Amino acid sequence: LLYTWSTAMDGSADEGAQGLCPDGWHLPTNEELQDLSVNLCNDSVVENLLNPFDLVYAGFYNGDFQNAGNSASFWSSTKAHDNIWKLYYHKGLKKPFMYYEKPENAISVRCVKDAK
């Protein structure tokens, strides 16, 4: 599914908010997404992540559906001025990278389990 940032955050603006994630989980911070990226990729081709990460190349929505089947982006709960940090994967690239997205656009969500 694709969500605007406000929907993903369930109206919160707090970094690390639960958002639409189930109890015991939260939307990752920019730092948590960077850690995920480093731990998963570690010089692997992103296409090889399809099975362990269950990566779905859902694309994004910015008035039209774009790039489905070729890219995946995941919201962070961290603001980047008027935008929001995200983790971006593209089938043609060997590694994901951090970028920012307009909050009114719709992208995917990955929840992170809360620390015990």
XYZ file of N, CA and C in Angstrom:
348
model
N 0.831 -1.187 0.000
C 0.000 0.000 0.000
C 0.869 1.241 0.000
N 0.326 2.334 -0.456
C 1.019 3.615 -0.490
C 0.278 4.600 0.414
N 1.026 5.360 1.203
C 0.446 6.272 2.181
C 1.091 7.647 2.082
N 0.302 8.696 2.303
C 0.893 10.013 2.515
C 1.582 9.967 3.877
N 2.464 10.924 4.133
C 3.191 10.912 5.403
C 2.242 11.127 6.578
N 1.296 12.028 6.443
C 0.344 12.291 7.522
C -0.446 11.036 7.881
N -0.867 10.288 6.865
C -1.596 9.041 7.112
C -0.675 8.008 7.755
N 0.533 7.871 7.230
C 1.496 6.913 7.787
C 1.790 7.229 9.248
N 1.860 8.509 9.565
C 2.162 8.949 10.932
C 0.911 9.010 11.806
N -0.237 8.720 11.234
C -1.521 8.772 11.947
C -1.713 10.130 12.618
N -1.310 11.192 11.890
C -1.504 12.556 12.367
C -0.413 13.087 13.279
N 0.497 12.253 13.738
C 1.587 12.693 14.614
C 2.683 13.361 13.787
N 3.471 14.197 14.428
C 4.644 14.773 13.788
C 5.912 14.427 14.576
N 5.775 13.528 15.554
C 6.887 13.165 16.430
C 7.765 12.092 15.788
N 9.061 12.345 15.796
C 9.999 11.362 15.270
C 9.879 10.070 16.082
N 9.806 8.927 15.381
C 9.673 7.641 16.045
C 8.247 7.316 16.469
N 7.261 8.043 15.950
C 5.855 7.821 16.307
C 5.387 6.436 15.861
N 4.392 5.910 16.555
C 3.799 4.623 16.185
C 3.125 4.725 14.830
N 2.490 5.839 14.566
C 1.801 6.007 13.294
C 0.788 4.907 13.072
N 0.703 4.388 11.861
C -0.266 3.333 11.562
C 0.265 1.939 11.874
N 1.453 1.874 12.458
C 2.043 0.583 12.815
C 1.285 -0.047 13.988
N 1.313 -1.372 14.089
C 0.634 -2.041 15.220
C 1.326 -1.731 16.543
N 0.644 -2.006 17.642
C 1.229 -1.797 18.967
C 2.562 -2.522 19.060
N 3.538 -1.858 19.669
C 4.871 -2.437 19.820
C 5.790 -2.162 18.630
N 5.301 -1.405 17.658
C 6.061 -1.071 16.456
C 5.943 0.430 16.194
N 6.840 0.970 15.368
C 6.794 2.402 15.040
C 7.364 2.651 13.652
N 7.090 3.852 13.126
C 7.715 4.276 11.873
C 9.176 4.583 12.168
N 10.079 4.079 11.366
C 11.504 4.271 11.656
C 11.934 5.732 11.522
N 12.926 6.082 12.291
C 13.569 7.380 12.123
C 14.496 7.297 10.910
N 14.989 8.408 10.480
C 15.952 8.437 9.384
C 17.163 7.563 9.739
N 17.633 7.664 10.957
C 18.795 6.876 11.391
C 18.491 5.375 11.347
N 17.303 4.969 11.759
C 16.941 3.550 11.718
C 16.854 3.034 10.282
N 16.352 3.854 9.368
C 16.313 3.448 7.962
C 17.715 3.326 7.386
N 18.607 4.229 7.776
C 19.996 4.136 7.311
C 20.633 2.847 7.823
N 20.394 2.509 9.089
C 20.928 1.266 9.656
C 20.375 0.052 8.908
N 19.082 0.061 8.618
C 18.459 -1.025 7.871
C 19.116 -1.183 6.512
N 19.326 -0.081 5.852
C 19.950 -0.084 4.530
C 21.339 -0.707 4.583
N 22.140 -0.299 5.528
C 23.510 -0.801 5.655
C 23.504 -2.285 5.995
N 22.663 -2.686 6.943
C 22.632 -4.085 7.379
C 22.111 -5.023 6.304
N 21.136 -4.591 5.528
C 20.570 -5.461 4.506
C 21.432 -5.552 3.269
N 21.984 -4.440 2.866
C 22.665 -4.414 1.573
C 24.099 -4.870 1.655
N 24.863 -4.250 2.471
C 26.249 -4.647 2.664
C 26.868 -5.233 1.391
N 26.898 -4.420 0.342
C 27.471 -4.774 -0.954
C 26.666 -5.808 -1.737
N 25.413 -6.045 -1.391
C 24.554 -6.956 -2.153
C 23.775 -6.165 -3.190
N 23.404 -6.811 -4.248
C 22.534 -6.199 -5.233
C 21.122 -6.186 -4.658
N 20.438 -5.064 -4.782
C 19.113 -4.920 -4.191
C 18.166 -6.026 -4.646
N 18.263 -6.466 -5.885
C 17.363 -7.517 -6.375
C 17.484 -8.788 -5.544
N 18.642 -9.040 -4.964
C 18.825 -10.218 -4.133
C 18.088 -10.097 -2.799
N 17.609 -8.886 -2.480
C 16.900 -8.669 -1.221
C 15.428 -9.046 -1.322
N 14.970 -9.339 -2.508
C 13.549 -9.581 -2.709
C 13.011 -10.628 -1.742
N 13.692 -11.731 -1.544
C 13.200 -12.769 -0.643
C 13.381 -12.424 0.830
N 14.584 -12.110 1.321
C 14.714 -11.870 2.756
C 13.991 -10.617 3.238
N 13.877 -9.624 2.419
C 13.275 -8.352 2.832
C 11.822 -8.263 2.396
N 11.354 -9.209 1.599
C 10.003 -9.157 1.032
C 9.771 -7.811 0.351
N 10.755 -7.362 -0.383
C 10.688 -6.061 -1.031
C 9.711 -6.097 -2.190
N 8.728 -5.219 -2.139
C 7.749 -5.061 -3.208
C 8.013 -3.707 -3.859
N 8.286 -3.713 -5.136
C 8.558 -2.475 -5.853
C 7.218 -1.813 -6.208
N 6.632 -1.137 -5.236
C 5.287 -0.567 -5.363
C 5.270 0.793 -6.046
N 6.434 1.402 -6.274
C 6.474 2.718 -6.883
C 5.998 3.789 -5.920
N 5.378 4.840 -6.454
C 4.894 5.940 -5.616
C 3.722 6.613 -6.315
N 3.053 7.494 -5.587
C 1.922 8.238 -6.136
C 2.136 9.721 -5.886
N 2.117 10.506 -6.960
C 2.246 11.959 -6.842
C 1.241 12.645 -7.771
N 0.028 12.151 -7.745
C -1.000 12.607 -8.671
C -1.276 11.550 -9.721
N -0.291 10.725 -9.993
C -0.371 9.543 -10.847
C 0.492 8.462 -10.214
N 0.149 7.213 -10.472
C 1.004 6.124 -10.013
C 2.244 6.091 -10.897
N 3.409 6.003 -10.270
C 4.676 6.070 -10.978
C 5.590 4.912 -10.567
N 6.330 4.390 -11.515
C 7.471 3.497 -11.272
C 7.137 2.169 -10.598
N 5.872 1.753 -10.623
C 5.513 0.452 -10.039
C 6.294 -0.646 -10.758
N 6.821 -1.568 -9.984
C 7.615 -2.660 -10.524
C 9.091 -2.341 -10.640
N 9.461 -1.069 -10.423
C 10.869 -0.672 -10.566
C 11.475 -0.013 -9.325
N 10.649 0.596 -8.476
C 11.202 1.272 -7.309
C 10.329 1.061 -6.083
N 10.939 1.259 -4.936
C 10.232 1.198 -3.654
C 10.817 2.274 -2.752
N 9.951 2.969 -2.048
C 10.367 3.995 -1.098
C 9.643 3.761 0.214
N 10.332 4.044 1.327
C 9.764 3.831 2.651
C 9.920 5.092 3.494
N 8.787 5.543 4.059
C 8.798 6.738 4.904
C 9.653 6.538 6.146
N 10.311 7.603 6.553
C 10.846 7.699 7.908
C 9.893 8.605 8.674
N 10.123 8.754 9.941
C 9.340 9.693 10.739
C 10.111 11.002 10.930
N 11.185 11.196 10.163
C 12.079 12.343 10.318
C 11.853 13.375 9.218
N 11.614 14.601 9.637
C 11.411 15.692 8.686
C 12.744 16.134 8.078
N 12.664 16.622 6.841
C 13.803 17.222 6.132
C 13.301 18.572 5.620
N 13.284 19.565 6.491
C 12.684 20.876 6.212
C 11.204 20.688 5.885
N 10.750 20.998 4.688
C 9.338 20.832 4.314
C 9.056 19.443 3.745
N 10.063 18.601 3.662
C 9.929 17.251 3.123
C 10.191 16.239 4.233
N 10.182 14.958 3.856
C 10.388 13.879 4.820
C 11.457 12.940 4.259
N 12.358 12.485 5.133
C 13.371 11.527 4.704
C 12.729 10.183 4.379
N 13.289 9.522 3.372
C 12.810 8.203 2.966
C 14.003 7.353 2.542
N 13.787 6.050 2.513
C 14.755 5.106 1.972
C 14.239 4.705 0.598
N 15.083 4.815 -0.413
C 14.669 4.605 -1.801
C 15.462 3.463 -2.423
N 14.741 2.512 -3.007
C 15.338 1.399 -3.741
C 14.917 1.495 -5.207
N 15.814 1.155 -6.092
C 15.473 1.046 -7.513
C 16.138 -0.211 -8.051
N 15.415 -0.964 -8.854
C 15.942 -2.224 -9.384
C 17.266 -2.048 -10.130
N 17.453 -0.909 -10.766
C 18.653 -0.693 -11.559
C 19.866 -0.271 -10.756
N 19.719 -0.043 -9.458
C 20.832 0.397 -8.626
C 21.280 -0.713 -7.693
N 22.559 -0.729 -7.375
C 23.077 -1.789 -6.515
C 22.750 -1.578 -5.052
N 22.543 -0.327 -4.643
C 22.274 -0.041 -3.236
C 21.161 0.990 -3.124
N 20.419 0.916 -2.028
C 19.412 1.949 -1.787
C 20.094 3.227 -1.317
N 19.368 4.303 -1.305
C 19.917 5.536 -0.772
C 18.831 6.328 -0.075
N 19.268 7.244 0.783
C 18.357 8.126 1.503
C 18.079 9.342 0.625
N 16.843 9.730 0.603
C 16.416 10.892 -0.164
C 15.239 11.491 0.586
N 14.640 12.501 0.069
C 13.469 13.072 0.728
C 12.293 13.078 -0.235
N 11.100 13.175 0.346
C 9.852 13.104 -0.412
C 8.903 14.172 0.097
N 8.082 14.697 -0.779
C 7.036 15.620 -0.362
C 6.025 14.846 0.464
N 5.589 15.381 1.603
C 4.689 14.627 2.479
C 3.324 14.327 1.871
N 2.920 15.078 0.867
C 1.616 14.825 0.241
C 1.669 13.699 -0.791
N 2.857 13.275 -1.194
C 2.985 12.119 -2.074
C 2.753 10.853 -1.260
N 2.507 9.750 -1.934
C 2.228 8.489 -1.235
C 3.295 7.456 -1.586
N 3.900 6.873 -0.532
C 4.899 5.820 -0.685
C 4.620 4.724 0.350
N 5.468 3.740 0.396
C 5.267 2.590 1.282
C 5.747 2.864 2.707
N 5.423 1.927 3.587
C 5.796 2.001 4.997
C 6.406 0.666 5.411
N 7.472 0.715 6.184
C 8.015 -0.454 6.870
C 8.056 -0.094 8.344
N 7.469 -0.897 9.177
C 7.463 -0.646 10.613
C 8.679 -1.291 11.255
N 9.129 -0.711 12.355
C 10.272 -1.209 13.113
C 9.780 -1.572 14.512
N 10.200 -2.715 14.998
C 9.785 -3.157 16.334
C 10.423 -2.267 17.400
N 9.614 -1.887 18.383
C 10.111 -1.060 19.479
C 11.160 -1.819 20.272
N 12.135 -1.079 20.830
C 13.144 -1.693 21.704
C 12.444 -2.116 23.003
N 12.908 -3.211 23.561
C 12.279 -3.715 24.798
C 12.716 -2.948 26.004
